[in-house]
PDB file of C-alpha atoms in Angstrom:
ATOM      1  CA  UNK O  25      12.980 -23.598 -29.394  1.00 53.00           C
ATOM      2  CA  UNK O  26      10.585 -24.317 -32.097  1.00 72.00           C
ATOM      3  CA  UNK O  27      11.766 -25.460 -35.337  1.00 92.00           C
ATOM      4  CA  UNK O  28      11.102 -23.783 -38.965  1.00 96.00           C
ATOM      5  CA  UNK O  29       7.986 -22.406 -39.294  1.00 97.00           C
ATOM      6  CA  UNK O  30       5.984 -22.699 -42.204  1.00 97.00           C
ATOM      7  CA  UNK O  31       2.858 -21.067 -43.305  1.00 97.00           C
ATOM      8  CA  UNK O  32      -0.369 -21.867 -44.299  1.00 97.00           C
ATOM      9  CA  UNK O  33       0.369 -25.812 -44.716  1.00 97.00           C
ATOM     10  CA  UNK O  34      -1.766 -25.761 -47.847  1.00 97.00           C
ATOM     11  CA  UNK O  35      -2.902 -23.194 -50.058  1.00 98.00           C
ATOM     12  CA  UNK O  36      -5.191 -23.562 -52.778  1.00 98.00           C
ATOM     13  CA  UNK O  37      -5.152 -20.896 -55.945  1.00 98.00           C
ATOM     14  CA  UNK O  38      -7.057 -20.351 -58.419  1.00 98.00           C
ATOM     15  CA  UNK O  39      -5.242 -20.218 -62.194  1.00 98.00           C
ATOM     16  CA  UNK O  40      -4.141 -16.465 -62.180  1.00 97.00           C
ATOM     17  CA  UNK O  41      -4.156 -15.612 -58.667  1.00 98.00           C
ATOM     18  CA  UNK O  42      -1.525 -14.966 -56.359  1.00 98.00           C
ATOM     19  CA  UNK O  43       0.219 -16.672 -53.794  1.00 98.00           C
ATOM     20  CA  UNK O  44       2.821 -16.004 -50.891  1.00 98.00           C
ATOM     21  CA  UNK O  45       4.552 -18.554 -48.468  1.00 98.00           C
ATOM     22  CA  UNK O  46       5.836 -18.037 -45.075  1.00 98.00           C
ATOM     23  CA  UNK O  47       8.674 -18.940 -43.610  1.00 98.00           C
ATOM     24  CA  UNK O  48       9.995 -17.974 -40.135  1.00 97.00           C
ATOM     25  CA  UNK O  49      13.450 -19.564 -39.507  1.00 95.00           C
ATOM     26  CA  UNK O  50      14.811 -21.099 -36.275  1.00 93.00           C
ATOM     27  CA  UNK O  51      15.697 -18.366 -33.549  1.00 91.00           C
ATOM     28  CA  UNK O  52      18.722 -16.761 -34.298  1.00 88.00           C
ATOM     29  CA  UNK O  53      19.167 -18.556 -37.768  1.00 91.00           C
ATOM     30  CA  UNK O  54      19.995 -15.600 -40.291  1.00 90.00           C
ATOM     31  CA  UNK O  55      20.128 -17.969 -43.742  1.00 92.00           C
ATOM     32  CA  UNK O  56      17.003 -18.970 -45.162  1.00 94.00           C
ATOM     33  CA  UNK O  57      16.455 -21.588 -48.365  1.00 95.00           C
ATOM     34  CA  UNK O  58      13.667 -22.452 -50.465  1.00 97.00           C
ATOM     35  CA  UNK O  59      13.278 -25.322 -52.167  1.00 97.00           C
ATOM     36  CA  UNK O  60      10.404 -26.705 -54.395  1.00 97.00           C
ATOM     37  CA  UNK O  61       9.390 -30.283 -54.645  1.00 94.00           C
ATOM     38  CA  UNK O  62       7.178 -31.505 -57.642  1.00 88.00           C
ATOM     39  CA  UNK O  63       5.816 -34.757 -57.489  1.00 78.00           C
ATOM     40  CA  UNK O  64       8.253 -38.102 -58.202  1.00 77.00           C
ATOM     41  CA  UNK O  65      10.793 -35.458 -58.217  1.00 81.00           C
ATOM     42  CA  UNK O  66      13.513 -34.336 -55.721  1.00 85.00           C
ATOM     43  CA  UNK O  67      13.907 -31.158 -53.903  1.00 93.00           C
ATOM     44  CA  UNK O  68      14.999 -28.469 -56.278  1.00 95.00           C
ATOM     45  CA  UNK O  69      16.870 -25.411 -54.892  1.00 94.00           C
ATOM     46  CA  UNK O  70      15.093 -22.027 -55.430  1.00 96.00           C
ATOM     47  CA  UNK O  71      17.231 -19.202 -53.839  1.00 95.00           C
ATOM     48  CA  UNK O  72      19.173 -18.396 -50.834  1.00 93.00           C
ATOM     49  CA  UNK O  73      18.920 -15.210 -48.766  1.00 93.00           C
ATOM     50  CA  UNK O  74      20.378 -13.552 -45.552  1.00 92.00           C
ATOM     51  CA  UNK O  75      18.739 -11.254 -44.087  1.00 91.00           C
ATOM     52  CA  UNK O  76      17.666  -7.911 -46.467  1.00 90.00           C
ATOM     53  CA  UNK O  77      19.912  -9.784 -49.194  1.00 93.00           C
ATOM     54  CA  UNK O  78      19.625 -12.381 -52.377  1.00 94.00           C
ATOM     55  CA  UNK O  79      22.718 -14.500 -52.324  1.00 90.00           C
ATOM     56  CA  UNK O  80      21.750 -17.016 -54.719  1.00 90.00           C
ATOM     57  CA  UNK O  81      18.866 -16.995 -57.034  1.00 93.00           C
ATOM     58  CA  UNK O  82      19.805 -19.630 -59.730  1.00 91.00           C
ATOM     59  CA  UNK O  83      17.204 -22.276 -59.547  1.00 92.00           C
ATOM     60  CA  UNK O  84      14.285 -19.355 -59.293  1.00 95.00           C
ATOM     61  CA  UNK O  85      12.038 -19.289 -62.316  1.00 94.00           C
ATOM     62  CA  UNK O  86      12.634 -16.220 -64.204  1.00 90.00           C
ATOM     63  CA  UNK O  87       9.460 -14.996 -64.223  1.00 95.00           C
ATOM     64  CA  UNK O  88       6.335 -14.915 -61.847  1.00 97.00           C
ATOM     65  CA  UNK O  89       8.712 -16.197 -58.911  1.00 98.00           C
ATOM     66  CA  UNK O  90       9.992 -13.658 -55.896  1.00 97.00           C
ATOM     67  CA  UNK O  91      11.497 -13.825 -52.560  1.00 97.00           C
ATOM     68  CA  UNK O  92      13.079 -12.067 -49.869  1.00 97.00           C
ATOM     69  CA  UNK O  93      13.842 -11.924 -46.490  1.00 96.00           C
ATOM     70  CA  UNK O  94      13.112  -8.470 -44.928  1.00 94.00           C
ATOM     71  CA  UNK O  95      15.028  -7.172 -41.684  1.00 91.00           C
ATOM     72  CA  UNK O  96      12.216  -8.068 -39.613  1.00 91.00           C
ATOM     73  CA  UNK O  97       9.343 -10.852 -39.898  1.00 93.00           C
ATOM     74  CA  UNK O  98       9.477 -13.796 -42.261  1.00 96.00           C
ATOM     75  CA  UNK O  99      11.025 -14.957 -45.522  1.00 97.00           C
ATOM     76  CA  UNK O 100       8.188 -14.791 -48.324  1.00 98.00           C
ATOM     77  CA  UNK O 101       8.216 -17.128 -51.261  1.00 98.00           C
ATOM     78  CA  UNK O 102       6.011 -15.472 -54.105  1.00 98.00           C
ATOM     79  CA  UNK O 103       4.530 -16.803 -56.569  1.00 98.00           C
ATOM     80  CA  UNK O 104       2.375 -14.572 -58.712  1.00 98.00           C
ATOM     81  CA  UNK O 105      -0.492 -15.519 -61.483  1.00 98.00           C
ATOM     82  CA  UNK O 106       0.370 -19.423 -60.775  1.00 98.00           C
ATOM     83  CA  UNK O 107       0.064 -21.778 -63.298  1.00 97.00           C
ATOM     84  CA  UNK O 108      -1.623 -25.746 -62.320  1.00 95.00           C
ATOM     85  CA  UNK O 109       2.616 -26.686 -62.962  1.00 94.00           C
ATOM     86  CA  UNK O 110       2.859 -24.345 -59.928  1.00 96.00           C
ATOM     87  CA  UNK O 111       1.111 -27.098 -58.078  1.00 96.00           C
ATOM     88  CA  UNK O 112       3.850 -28.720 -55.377  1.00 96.00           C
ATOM     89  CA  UNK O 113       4.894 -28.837 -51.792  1.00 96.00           C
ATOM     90  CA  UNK O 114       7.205 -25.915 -50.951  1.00 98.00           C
ATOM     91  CA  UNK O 115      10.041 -26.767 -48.133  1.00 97.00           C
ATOM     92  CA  UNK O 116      12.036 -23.460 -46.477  1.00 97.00           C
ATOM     93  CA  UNK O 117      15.265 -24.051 -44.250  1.00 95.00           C
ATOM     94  CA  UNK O 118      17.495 -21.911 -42.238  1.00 94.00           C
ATOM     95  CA  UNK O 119      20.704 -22.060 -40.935  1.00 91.00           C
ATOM     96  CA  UNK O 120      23.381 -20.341 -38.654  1.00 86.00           C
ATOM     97  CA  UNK O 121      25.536 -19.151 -41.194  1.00 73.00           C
ATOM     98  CA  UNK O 122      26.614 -19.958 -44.533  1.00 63.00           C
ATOM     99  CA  UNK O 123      28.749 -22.521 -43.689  1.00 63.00           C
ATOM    100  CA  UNK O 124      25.679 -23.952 -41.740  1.00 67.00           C
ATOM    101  CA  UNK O 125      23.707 -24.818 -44.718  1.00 76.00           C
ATOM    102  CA  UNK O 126      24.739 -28.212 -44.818  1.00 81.00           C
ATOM    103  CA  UNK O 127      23.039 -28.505 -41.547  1.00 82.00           C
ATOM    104  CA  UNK O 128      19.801 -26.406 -42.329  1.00 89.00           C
ATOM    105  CA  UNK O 129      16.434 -27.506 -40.870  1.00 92.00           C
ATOM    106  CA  UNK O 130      14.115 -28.201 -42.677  1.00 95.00           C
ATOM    107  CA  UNK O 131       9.890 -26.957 -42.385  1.00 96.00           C
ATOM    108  CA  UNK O 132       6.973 -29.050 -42.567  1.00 96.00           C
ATOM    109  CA  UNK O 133       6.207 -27.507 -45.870  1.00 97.00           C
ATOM    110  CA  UNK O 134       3.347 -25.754 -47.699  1.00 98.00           C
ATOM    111  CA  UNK O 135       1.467 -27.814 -50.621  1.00 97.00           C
ATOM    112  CA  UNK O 136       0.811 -25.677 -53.080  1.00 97.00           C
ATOM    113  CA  UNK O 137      -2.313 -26.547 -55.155  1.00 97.00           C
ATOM    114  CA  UNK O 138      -3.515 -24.996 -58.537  1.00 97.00           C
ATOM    115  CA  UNK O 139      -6.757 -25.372 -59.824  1.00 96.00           C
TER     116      UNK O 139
ATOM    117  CA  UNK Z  25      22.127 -36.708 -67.094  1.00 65.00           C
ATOM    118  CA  UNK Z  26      20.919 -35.879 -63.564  1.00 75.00           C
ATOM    119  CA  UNK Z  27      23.819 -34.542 -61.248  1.00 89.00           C
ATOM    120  CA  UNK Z  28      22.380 -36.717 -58.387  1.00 94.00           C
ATOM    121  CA  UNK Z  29      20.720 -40.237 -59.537  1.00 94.00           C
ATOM    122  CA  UNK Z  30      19.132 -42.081 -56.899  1.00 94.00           C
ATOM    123  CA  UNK Z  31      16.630 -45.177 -56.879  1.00 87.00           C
ATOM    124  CA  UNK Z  32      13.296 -44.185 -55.551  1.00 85.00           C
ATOM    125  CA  UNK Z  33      12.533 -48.054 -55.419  1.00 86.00           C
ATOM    126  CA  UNK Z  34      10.117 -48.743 -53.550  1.00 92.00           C
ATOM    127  CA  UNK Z  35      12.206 -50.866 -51.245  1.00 95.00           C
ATOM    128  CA  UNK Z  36      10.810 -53.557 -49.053  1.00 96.00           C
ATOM    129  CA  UNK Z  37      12.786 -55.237 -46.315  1.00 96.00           C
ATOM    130  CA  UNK Z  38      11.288 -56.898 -43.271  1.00 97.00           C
ATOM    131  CA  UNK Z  39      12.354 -55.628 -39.269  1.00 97.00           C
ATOM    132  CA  UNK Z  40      15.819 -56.348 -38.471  1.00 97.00           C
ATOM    133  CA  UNK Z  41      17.649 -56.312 -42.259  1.00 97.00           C
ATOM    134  CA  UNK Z  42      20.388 -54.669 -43.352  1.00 97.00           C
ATOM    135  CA  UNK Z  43      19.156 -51.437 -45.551  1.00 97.00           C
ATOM    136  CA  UNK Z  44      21.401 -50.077 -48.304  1.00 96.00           C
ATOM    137  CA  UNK Z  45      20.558 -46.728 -50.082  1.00 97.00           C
ATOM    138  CA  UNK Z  46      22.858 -45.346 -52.813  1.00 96.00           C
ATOM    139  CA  UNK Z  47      23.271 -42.505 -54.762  1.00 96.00           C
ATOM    140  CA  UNK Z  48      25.519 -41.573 -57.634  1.00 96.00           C
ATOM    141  CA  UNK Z  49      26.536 -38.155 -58.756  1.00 96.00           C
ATOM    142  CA  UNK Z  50      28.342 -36.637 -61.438  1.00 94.00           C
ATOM    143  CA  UNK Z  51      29.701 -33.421 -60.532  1.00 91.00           C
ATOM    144  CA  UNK Z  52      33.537 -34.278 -58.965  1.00 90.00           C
ATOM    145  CA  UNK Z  53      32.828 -30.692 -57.048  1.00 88.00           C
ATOM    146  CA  UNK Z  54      30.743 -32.084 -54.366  1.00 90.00           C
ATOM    147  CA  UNK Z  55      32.379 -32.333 -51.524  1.00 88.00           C
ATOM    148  CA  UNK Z  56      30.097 -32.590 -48.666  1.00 90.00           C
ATOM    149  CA  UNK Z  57      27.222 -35.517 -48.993  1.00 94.00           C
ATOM    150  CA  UNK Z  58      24.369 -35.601 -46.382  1.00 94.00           C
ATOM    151  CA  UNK Z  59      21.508 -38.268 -46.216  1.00 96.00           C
ATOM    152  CA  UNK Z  60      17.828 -36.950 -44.868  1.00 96.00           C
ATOM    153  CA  UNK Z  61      15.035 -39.087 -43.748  1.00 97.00           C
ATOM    154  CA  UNK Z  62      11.148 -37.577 -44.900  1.00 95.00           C
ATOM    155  CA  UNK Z  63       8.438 -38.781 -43.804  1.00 95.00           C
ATOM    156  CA  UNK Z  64       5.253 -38.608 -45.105  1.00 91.00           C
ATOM    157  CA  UNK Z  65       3.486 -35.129 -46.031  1.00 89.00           C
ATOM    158  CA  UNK Z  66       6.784 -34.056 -43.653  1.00 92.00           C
ATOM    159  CA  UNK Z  67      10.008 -31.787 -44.691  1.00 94.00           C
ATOM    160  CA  UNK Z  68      13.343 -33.558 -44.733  1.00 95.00           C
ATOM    161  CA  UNK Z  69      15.301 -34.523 -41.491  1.00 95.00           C
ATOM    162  CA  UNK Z  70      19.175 -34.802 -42.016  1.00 93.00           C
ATOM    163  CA  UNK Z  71      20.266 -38.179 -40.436  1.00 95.00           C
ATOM    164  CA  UNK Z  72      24.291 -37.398 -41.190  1.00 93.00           C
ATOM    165  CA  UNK Z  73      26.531 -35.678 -43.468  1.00 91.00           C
ATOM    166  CA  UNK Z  74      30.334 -36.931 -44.718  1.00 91.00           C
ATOM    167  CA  UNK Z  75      32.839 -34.307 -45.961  1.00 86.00           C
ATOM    168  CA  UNK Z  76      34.902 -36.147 -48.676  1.00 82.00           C
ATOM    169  CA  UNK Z  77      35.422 -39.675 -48.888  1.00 83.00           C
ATOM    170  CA  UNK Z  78      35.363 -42.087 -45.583  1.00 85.00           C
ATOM    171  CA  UNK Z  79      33.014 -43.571 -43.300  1.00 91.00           C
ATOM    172  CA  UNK Z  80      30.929 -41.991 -40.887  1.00 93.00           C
ATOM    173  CA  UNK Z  81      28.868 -44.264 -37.899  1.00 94.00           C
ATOM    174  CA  UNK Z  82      26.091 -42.723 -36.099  1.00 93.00           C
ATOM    175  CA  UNK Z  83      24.274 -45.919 -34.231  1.00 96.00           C
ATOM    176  CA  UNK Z  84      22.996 -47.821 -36.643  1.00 97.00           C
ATOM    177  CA  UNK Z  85      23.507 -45.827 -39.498  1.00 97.00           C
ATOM    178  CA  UNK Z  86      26.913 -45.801 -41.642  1.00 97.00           C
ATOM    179  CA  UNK Z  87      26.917 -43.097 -44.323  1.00 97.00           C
ATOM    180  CA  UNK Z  88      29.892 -43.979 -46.868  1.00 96.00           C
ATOM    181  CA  UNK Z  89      31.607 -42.159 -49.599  1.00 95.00           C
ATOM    182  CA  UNK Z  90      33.614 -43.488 -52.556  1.00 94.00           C
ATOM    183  CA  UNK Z  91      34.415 -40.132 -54.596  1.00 91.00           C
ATOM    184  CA  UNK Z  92      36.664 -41.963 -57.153  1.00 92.00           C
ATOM    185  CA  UNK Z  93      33.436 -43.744 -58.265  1.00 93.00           C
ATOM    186  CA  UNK Z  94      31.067 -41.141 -57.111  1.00 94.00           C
ATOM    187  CA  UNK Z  95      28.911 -43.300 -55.100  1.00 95.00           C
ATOM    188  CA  UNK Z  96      27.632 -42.751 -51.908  1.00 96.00           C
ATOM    189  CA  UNK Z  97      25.781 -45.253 -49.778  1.00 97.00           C
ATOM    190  CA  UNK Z  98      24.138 -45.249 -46.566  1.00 97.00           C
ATOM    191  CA  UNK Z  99      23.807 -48.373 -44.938  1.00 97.00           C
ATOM    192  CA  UNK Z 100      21.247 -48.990 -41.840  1.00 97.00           C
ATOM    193  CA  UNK Z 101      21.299 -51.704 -38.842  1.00 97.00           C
ATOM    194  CA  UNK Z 102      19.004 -53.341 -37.492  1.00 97.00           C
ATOM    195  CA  UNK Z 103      15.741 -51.841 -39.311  1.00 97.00           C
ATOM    196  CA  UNK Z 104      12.848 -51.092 -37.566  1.00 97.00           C
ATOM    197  CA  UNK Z 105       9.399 -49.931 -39.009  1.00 97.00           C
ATOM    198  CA  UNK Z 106       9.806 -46.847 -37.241  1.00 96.00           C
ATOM    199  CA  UNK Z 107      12.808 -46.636 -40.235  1.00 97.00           C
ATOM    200  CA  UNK Z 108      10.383 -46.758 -42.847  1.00 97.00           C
ATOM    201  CA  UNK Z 109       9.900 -43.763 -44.758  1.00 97.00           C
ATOM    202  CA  UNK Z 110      11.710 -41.705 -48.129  1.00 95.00           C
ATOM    203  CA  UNK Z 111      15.629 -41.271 -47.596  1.00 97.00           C
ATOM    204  CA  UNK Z 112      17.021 -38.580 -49.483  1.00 96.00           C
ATOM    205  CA  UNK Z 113      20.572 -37.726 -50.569  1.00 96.00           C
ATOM    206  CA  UNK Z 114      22.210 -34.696 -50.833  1.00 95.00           C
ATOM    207  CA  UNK Z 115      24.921 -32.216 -52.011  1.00 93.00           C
ATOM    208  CA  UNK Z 116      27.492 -29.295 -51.836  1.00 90.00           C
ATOM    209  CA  UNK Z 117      29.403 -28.211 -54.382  1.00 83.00           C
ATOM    210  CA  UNK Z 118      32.435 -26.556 -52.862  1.00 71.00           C
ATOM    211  CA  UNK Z 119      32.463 -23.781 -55.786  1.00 65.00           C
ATOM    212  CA  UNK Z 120      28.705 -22.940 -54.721  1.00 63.00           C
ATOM    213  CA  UNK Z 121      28.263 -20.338 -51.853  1.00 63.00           C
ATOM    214  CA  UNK Z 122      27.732 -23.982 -49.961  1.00 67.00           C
ATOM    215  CA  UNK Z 123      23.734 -22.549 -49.459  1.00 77.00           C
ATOM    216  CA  UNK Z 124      22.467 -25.096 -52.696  1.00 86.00           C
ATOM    217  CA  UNK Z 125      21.880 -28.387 -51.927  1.00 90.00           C
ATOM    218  CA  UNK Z 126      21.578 -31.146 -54.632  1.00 92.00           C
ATOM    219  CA  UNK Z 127      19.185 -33.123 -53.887  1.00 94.00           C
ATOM    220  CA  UNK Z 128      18.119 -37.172 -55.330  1.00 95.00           C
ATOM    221  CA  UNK Z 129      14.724 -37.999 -55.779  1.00 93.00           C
ATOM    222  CA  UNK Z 130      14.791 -40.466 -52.451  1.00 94.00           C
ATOM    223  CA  UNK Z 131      14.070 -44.132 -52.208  1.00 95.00           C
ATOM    224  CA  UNK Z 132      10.738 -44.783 -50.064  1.00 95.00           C
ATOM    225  CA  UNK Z 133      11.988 -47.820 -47.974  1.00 97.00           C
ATOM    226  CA  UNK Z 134       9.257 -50.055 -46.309  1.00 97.00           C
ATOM    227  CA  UNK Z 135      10.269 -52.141 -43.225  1.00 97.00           C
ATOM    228  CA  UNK Z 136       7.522 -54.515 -42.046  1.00 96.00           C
ATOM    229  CA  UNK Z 137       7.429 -55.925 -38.522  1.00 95.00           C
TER     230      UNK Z 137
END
């Protein structure tokens, strides 16, 4: 059963630009997180979805920052006309269920680099 | 204040000490408290979680809570370098939809053969 799938591993963007993060959660898992991790720093919650729903959006930026989780295919983590404090590694997790989140796996990651 | 302080160190021990990583909180609404292992340019692993305060043992890790103080530790055995990497606390508030974790920054622990 292959783990939490994460894609690319690292991006590079140019100021301005664009850029989407893949995540495709363990088989059967139906709870996806995102979580951003700046350097020196901790992980810092983004949002929380289920499947075709938002649950918990609190720790996403308020602007430039979007995600969802569409009925079929993967979770996408977008960030659009990033900024060089965009510049961090990007973790995704998925779960069972809700109550499942405290034991959510964890992806390798994408590092997310601004220039 | 940070809701979850932790000492990213470094720590340095040498094969076969006694590890102990600690974190404090401040939010008296956490109620579960996990501890992941992350190694380098690698996402987080959880190693165990506690629900409230107690011990847990899994081998030669001991995860312990102390809510009164709001201190957890996690204490490891026997070190090995294979043990050496950052060690990351975490979590829950039970008023949260339990799906946001709280993380600390991690201590990177060293353990030289």
């Amino acid at each position: 059963n292959a783990g939490v799938m994460q894609n690319p591993r690292h991006l590079v963007r140019r100021r301005g630009q664009e850029a989407r993060l893949r995540c495709s959660p363990m088989k059967g898992h139906s709870h996806v997180y995102w979580y951003r991790q700046l350097p020196e720093e901790g992980l810092k919650f983004m949002v929380y979805l289920q499947k075709e729903n938002i649950i918990d959006e609190s720790g996403m930026p308020k602007e430039r920052f979007s995600a969802e989780f569409p009925k079929e295919g993967p979770s996408i983590l977008r960030i659009q006309q990033v900024v060089r404090g965009d510049s961090a590694a990007y973790f995704c997790a998925s779960s069972l269920g809700q109550t499942s989140a405290i034991e959510a796996f964890f992806g390798q990651g994408t590092r997310l680099t601004v220039v | 204040q940070k809701e979850v302080e932790q000492d990213p160190g470094p720590l340095s021990v040498p094969e076969g000490a006694i590890v102990s990583l600690n974190c404090t909180y401040s939010n008296s609404a956490f109620q579960y408290f996990m501890w992941y292992r992350q190694y380098s340019r690698k996402g987080p692993e959880l190693l165990m979680y506690t629900y409230s305060s107690g011990n847990k043992e899994d081998g030669r890790f001991t995860a312990q809570v102390d809510k009164s103080s709001k201190y957890i530790s996690l204490f490891i055995r026997d070190s090995q370098p294979s043990d050496s990497a950052t060690y990351l606390c975490a979590m829950i508030d039970r008023g949260s939809t339990l799906g946001r974790l709280y993380f600390g920054r991690g201590t990177q622990l060293t353990v030289w053969p």
